[in-house]
XYZ file of C-alpha atoms in Angstrom:
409
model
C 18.210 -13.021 32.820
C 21.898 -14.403 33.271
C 22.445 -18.331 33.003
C 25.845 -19.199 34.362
C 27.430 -21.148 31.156
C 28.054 -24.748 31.822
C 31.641 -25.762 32.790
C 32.797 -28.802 31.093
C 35.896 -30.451 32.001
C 37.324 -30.468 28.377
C 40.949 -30.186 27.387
C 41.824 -26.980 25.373
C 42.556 -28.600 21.684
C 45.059 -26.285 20.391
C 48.478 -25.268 20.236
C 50.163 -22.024 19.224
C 51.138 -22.133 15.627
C 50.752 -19.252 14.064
C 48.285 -18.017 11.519
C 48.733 -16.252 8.328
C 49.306 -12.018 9.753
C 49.680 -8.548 8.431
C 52.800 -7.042 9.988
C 51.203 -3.886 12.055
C 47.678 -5.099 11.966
C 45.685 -5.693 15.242
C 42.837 -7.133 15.976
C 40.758 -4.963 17.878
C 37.146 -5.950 17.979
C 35.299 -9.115 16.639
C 31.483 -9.459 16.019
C 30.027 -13.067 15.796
C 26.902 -13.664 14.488
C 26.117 -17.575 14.601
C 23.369 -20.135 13.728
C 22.819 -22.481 16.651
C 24.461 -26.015 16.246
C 23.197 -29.534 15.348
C 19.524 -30.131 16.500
C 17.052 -32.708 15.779
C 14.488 -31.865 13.000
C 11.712 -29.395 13.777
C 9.346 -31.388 11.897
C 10.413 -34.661 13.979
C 8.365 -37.363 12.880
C 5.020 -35.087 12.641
C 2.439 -34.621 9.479
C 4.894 -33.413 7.080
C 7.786 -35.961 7.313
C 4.925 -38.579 7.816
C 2.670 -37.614 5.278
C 5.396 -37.592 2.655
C 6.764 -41.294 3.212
C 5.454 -44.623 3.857
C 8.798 -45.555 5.425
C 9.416 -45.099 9.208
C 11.737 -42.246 10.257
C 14.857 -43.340 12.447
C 14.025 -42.060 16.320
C 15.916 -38.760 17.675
C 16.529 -38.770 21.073
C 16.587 -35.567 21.333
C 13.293 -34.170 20.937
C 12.372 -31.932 17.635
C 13.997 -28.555 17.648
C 16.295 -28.730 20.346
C 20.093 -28.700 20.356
C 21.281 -32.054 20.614
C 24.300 -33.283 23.033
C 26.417 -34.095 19.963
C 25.534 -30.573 18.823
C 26.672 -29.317 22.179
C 30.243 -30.864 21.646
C 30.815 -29.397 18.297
C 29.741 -26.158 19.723
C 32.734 -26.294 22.531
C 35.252 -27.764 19.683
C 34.048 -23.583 18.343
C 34.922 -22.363 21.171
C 38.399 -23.741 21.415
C 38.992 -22.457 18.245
C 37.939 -19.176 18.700
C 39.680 -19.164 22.500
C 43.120 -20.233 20.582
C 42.932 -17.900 17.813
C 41.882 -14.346 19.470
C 44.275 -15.378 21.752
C 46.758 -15.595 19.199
C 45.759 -12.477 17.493
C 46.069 -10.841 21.090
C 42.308 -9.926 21.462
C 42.264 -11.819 24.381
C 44.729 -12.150 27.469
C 46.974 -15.197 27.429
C 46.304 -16.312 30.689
C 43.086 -15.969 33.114
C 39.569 -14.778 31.804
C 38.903 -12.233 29.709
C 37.894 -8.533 31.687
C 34.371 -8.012 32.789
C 32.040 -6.356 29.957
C 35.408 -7.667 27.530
C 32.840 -10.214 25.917
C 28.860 -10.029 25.776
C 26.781 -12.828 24.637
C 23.118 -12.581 23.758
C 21.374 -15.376 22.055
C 17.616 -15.720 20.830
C 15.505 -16.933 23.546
C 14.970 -20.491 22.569
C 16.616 -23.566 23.402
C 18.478 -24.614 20.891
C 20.002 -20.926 20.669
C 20.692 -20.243 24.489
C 22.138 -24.106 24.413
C 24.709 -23.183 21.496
C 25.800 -19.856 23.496
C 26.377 -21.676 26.599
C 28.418 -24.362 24.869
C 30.498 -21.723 22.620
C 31.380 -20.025 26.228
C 32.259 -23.082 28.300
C 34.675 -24.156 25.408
C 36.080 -20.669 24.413
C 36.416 -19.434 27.886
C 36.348 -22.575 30.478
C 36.287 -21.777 34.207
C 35.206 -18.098 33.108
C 31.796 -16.518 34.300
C 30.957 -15.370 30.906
C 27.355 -15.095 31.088
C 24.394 -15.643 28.292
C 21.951 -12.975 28.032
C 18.124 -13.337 26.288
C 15.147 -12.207 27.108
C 13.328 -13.983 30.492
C 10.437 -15.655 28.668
C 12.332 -18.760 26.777
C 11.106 -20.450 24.063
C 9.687 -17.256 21.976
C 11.398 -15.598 19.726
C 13.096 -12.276 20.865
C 12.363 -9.248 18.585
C 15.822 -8.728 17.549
C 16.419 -12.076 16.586
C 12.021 -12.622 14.967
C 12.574 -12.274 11.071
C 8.822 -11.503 11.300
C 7.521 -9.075 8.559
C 6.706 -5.423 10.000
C 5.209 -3.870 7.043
C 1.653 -4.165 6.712
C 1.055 -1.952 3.955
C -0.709 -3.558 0.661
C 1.543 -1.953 -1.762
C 4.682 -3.924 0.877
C 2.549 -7.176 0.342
C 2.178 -7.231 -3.000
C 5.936 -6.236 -3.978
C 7.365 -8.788 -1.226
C 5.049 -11.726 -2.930
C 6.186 -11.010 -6.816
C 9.838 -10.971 -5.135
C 9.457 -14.129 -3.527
C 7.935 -15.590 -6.547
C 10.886 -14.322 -8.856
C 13.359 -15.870 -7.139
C 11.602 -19.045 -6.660
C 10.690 -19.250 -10.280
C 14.540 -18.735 -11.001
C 15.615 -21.968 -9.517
C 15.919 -25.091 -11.183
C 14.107 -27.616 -8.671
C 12.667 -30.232 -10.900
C 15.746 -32.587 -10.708
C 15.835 -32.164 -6.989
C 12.070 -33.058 -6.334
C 12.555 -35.884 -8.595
C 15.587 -37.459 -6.566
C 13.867 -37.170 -3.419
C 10.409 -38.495 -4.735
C 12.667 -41.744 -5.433
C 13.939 -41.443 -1.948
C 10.824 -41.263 0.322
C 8.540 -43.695 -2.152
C 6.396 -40.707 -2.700
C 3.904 -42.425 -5.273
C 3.077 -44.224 -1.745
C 3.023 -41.805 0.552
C -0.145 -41.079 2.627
C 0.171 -37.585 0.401
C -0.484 -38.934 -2.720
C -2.947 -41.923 -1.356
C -4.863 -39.735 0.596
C -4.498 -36.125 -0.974
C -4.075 -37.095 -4.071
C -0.720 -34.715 -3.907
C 1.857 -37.286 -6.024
C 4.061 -34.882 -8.108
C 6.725 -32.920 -6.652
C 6.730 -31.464 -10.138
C 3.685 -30.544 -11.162
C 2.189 -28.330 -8.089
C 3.025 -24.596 -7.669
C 4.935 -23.517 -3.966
C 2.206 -20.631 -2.990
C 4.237 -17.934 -1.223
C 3.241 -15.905 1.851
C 4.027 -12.414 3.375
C 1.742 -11.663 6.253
C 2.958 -8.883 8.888
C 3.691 -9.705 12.249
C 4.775 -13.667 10.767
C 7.727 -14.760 9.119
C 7.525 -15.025 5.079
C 5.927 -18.172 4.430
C 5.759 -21.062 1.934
C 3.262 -24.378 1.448
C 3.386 -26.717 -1.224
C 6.211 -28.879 -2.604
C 9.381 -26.249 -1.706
C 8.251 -26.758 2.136
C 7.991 -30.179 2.010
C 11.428 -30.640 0.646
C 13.066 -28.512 2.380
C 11.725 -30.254 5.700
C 12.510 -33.592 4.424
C 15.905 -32.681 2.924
C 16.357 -30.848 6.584
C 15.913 -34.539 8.093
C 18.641 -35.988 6.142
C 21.319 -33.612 6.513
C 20.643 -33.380 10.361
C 20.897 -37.288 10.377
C 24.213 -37.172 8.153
C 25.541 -34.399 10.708
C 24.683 -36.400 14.113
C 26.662 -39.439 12.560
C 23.437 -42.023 11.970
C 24.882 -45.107 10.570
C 24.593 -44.536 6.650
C 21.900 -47.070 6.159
C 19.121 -44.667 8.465
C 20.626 -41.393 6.705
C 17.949 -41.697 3.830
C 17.453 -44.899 4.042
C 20.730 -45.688 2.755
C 19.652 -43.978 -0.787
C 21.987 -40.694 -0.481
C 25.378 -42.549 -1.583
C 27.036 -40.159 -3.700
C 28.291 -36.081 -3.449
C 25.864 -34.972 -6.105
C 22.558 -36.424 -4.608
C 23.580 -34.459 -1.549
C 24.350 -31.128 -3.831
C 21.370 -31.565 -5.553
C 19.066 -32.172 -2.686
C 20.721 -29.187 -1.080
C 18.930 -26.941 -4.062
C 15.843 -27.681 -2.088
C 17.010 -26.237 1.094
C 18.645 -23.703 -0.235
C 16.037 -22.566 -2.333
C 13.926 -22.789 0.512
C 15.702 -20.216 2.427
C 16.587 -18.199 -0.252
C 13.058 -17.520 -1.576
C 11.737 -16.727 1.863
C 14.274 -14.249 3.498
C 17.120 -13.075 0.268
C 14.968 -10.997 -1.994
C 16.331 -7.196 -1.237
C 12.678 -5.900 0.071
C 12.238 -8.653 2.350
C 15.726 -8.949 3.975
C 15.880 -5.149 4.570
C 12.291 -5.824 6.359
C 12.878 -8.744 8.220
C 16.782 -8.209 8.843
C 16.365 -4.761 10.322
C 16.363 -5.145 13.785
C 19.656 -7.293 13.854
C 21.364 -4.788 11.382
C 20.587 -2.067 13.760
C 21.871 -4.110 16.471
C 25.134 -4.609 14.715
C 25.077 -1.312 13.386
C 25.240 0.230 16.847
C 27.837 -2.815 18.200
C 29.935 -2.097 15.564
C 29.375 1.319 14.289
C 28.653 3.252 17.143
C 31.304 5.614 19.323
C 33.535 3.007 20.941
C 34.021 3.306 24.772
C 36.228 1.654 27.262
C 33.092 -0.748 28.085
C 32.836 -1.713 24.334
C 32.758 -5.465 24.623
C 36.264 -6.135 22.428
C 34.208 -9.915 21.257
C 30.267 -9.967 21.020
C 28.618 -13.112 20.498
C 24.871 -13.355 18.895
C 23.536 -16.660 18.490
C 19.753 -16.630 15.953
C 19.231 -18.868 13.000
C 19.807 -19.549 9.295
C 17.094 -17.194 8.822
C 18.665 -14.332 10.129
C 22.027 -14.918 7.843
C 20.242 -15.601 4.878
C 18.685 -11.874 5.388
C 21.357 -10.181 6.849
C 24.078 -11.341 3.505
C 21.019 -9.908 1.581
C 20.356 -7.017 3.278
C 23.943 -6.073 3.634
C 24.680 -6.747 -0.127
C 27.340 -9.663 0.389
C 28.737 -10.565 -2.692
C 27.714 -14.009 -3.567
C 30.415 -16.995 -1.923
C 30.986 -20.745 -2.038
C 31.705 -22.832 0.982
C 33.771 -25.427 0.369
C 33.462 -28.654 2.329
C 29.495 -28.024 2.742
C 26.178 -28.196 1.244
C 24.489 -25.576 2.727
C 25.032 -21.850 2.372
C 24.365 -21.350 5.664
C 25.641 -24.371 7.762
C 24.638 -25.651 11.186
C 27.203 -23.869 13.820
C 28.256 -21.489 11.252
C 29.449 -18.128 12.137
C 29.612 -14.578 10.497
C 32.960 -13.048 12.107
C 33.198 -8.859 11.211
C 36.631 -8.181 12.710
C 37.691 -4.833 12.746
C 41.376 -3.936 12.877
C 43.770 -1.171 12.889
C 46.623 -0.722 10.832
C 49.495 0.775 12.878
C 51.330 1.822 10.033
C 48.656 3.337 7.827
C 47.272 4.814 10.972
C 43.464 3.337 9.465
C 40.731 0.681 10.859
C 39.809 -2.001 8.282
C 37.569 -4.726 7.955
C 37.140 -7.713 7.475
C 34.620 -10.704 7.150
C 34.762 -13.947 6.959
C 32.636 -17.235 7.356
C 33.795 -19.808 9.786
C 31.936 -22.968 10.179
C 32.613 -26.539 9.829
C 32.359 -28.892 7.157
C 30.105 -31.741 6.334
C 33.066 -34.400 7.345
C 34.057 -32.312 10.804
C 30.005 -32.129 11.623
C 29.981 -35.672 10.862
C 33.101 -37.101 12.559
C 32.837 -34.334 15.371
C 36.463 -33.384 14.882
C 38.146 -31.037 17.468
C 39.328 -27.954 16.243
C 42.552 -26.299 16.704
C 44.774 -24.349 14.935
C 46.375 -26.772 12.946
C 43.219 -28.734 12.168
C 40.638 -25.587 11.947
C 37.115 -25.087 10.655
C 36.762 -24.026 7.368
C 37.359 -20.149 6.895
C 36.221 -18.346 3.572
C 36.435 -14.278 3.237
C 33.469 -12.485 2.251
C 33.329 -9.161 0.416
C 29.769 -6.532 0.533
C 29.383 -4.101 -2.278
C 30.040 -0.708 -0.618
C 33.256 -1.821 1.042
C 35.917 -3.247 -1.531
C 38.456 -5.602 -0.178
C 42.332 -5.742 -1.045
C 44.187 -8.846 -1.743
C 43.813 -10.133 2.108
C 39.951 -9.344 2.014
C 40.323 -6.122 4.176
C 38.584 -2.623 3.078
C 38.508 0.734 4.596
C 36.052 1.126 7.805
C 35.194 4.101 6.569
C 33.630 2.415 3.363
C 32.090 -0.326 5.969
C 30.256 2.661 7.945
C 29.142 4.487 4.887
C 27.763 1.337 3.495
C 25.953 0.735 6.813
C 24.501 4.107 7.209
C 23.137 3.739 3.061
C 21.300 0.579 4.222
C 20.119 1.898 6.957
């Protein structure tokens, strides 16, 4: 199915000053792998967030799940980025739209995903008929995007549990629970009134890893992580500070430390090595073959893919990332943030190299919905995998990056 990508009359928010470049280096393909943008809580005001307060929850209008406008405009700001600086790095032509079958951009079939792919187009290539491909049935997930668990053997199940439970048990949490008890009045919550659940603390996360689902969780990690999940989406759409919490998140710390909780979340479920090589496999396949494969004159020189934190979280673990800070954010795998593999060629050395990096935006620029351009950019931090060392500019050989790929796969 092809959706036309929405035009918005925006101005293009950049100028031409010139990034940091290696003298004979050119760009010559970029893959993007993206979590959608801001969206209002999947849990929305249901049993979870209602169970675990006696306060009332501040109204979306946006219903749960879906991108919201806001996140729309922050997608576009993206775009312009990305239009000014593969423009700049002379992926893309100067003037005009880029060549049919230049860029392909596939997105999971649900809203909130298809909604961030049409935004990133419209502000990365305005006027342009770049289309969005995903699969015709909208709102399941498509199988290259489902981090569903495809082994159903016992022996699978039982090493994919006592993963999940190592890492889990290797997180400090307590202080975390205990902040956010404080927050939501838990000792009054319908939770602890009604099933007697009033410690945070005290009862054990049980862990799930049925085939044909996601890896689950129940107990206090997925409550927190749905609540924390709340107040970082209402910090992000720019609530006034007395409905982000209820006014009780006030300092950098709380928000680090309640981050734990989400983090951990994510990190239990999809980062242990035998479930992100499960789960991730389809995706790593897909960029395998995007990236990997023999390159023809229709090789799209920019491919877009637009999933979920999910899907990061277990591709950086299935691909061996070495570990990384973001500054400017809580999360390790921020709303609208992108993985950016960029493979270049080295005139001189007569080599391809690569090199990754992160680009999202930070707390403040979510927040404030700041335009981006090239002198006021998102935040851009290099990553490194273990098969593939990087020299002082974060590049390494592409022959490391294929062998690496071909050992995971």
């Amino acid at each position: 199915m092809r959706i036309k990508t929405l035009l918005l009359c925006l101005p293009l928010l950049f100028s031409g000053a010139a990034l940091a470049d290696n003298e004979g280096y050119q760009l010559e393909q970029v893959l993007v792998m993206s979590r959608h943008n801001l969206r209002a809580p999947l849990a929305n005001n249901g049993s979870v967030l209602a169970q675990s307060t006696p306060k009332a929850w501040p109204q979306w209008e946006t219903p749960g799940g879906l991108l919201t406008t806001k996140g729309g405009v922050l997608e576009v700001y993206m775009g312009h980025y990305f239009n000014a600086w593969l423009k700049q790095t002379g992926l893309l032509p100067e003037e005009g739209c880029p060549a049919n079958d230049s860029v392909y951009v596939y997105a999971n079939s649900l809203q909130r995903t298809v909604a961030t792919a049409q935004f990133f187009t419209s502000g990365a290539f305005p006027g342009c008929d770049i289309p969005v491909h995903h699969q015709d049935k909208m709102g399941e997930m498509d199988p290259t995007f489902n981090p569903i668990i495809t082994d159903n053997s016992e022996a699978f199940n039982q090493q994919a549990l006592s993963a999940m439970n190592a890492k889990l048990a290797s997180l400090k949490l307590d202080g975390a629970y205990k902040q956010l008890a404080q927050i939501i009045d838990y000792k009054d919550s319908a939770a602890c009134k009604t099933d007697k659940h009033c410690d945070l603390t005290a009862e054990p996360s049980k862990m799930s890893a049925v085939p044909g689902k996601e890896p689950g969780v129940s107990g206090p990690l997925k409550v927190g992580n749905s609540l924390v999940d709340a107040f970082m989406l209402q910090y992000y759409q720019g609530f006034p500070m007395k409905d982000v919490a209820w006014g009780k998140i006030v300092t950098p710390h709380q928000w680090q430390q309640l981050a734990l909780l989400k983090d951990g979340y994510q990190d239990s479920l999809f980062t242990s090595s035998i479930i992100a090589q499960n789960v991730a496999k389809p995706l790593l396949t897909y960029i395998n073959s995007a990236l990997v494969g023999e390159r023809k004159a229709d090789t799209p020189k920019l491919t877009v893919l637009v999933g979920h934190d999910s899907n990061i979280a277990s591709l950086l673990s299935a691909m061996k990332f070495k570990p990384y800070q973001l500054p400017n954010q809580y999360e390790k795998t921020p709303i609208g943030g992108k993985l950016v593999f960029q493979r270049w060629h080295d005139g001189k050395g007569e080599r391809d190299l690569l090199k990754i990096e992160y680009i999202y935006q930070s707390t403040e620029q979510l927040r404030n919905a700041d335009p981006l351009t090239l002198q006021e950019p998102p935040q851009r931090v290099t990553l490194a995998l273990e098969g593939c060392p990087v020299d002082k500019d974060g590049f390494c050989a592409w022959k490391d990056f294929e062998k690496a790929m071909k050992e995971i796969l």
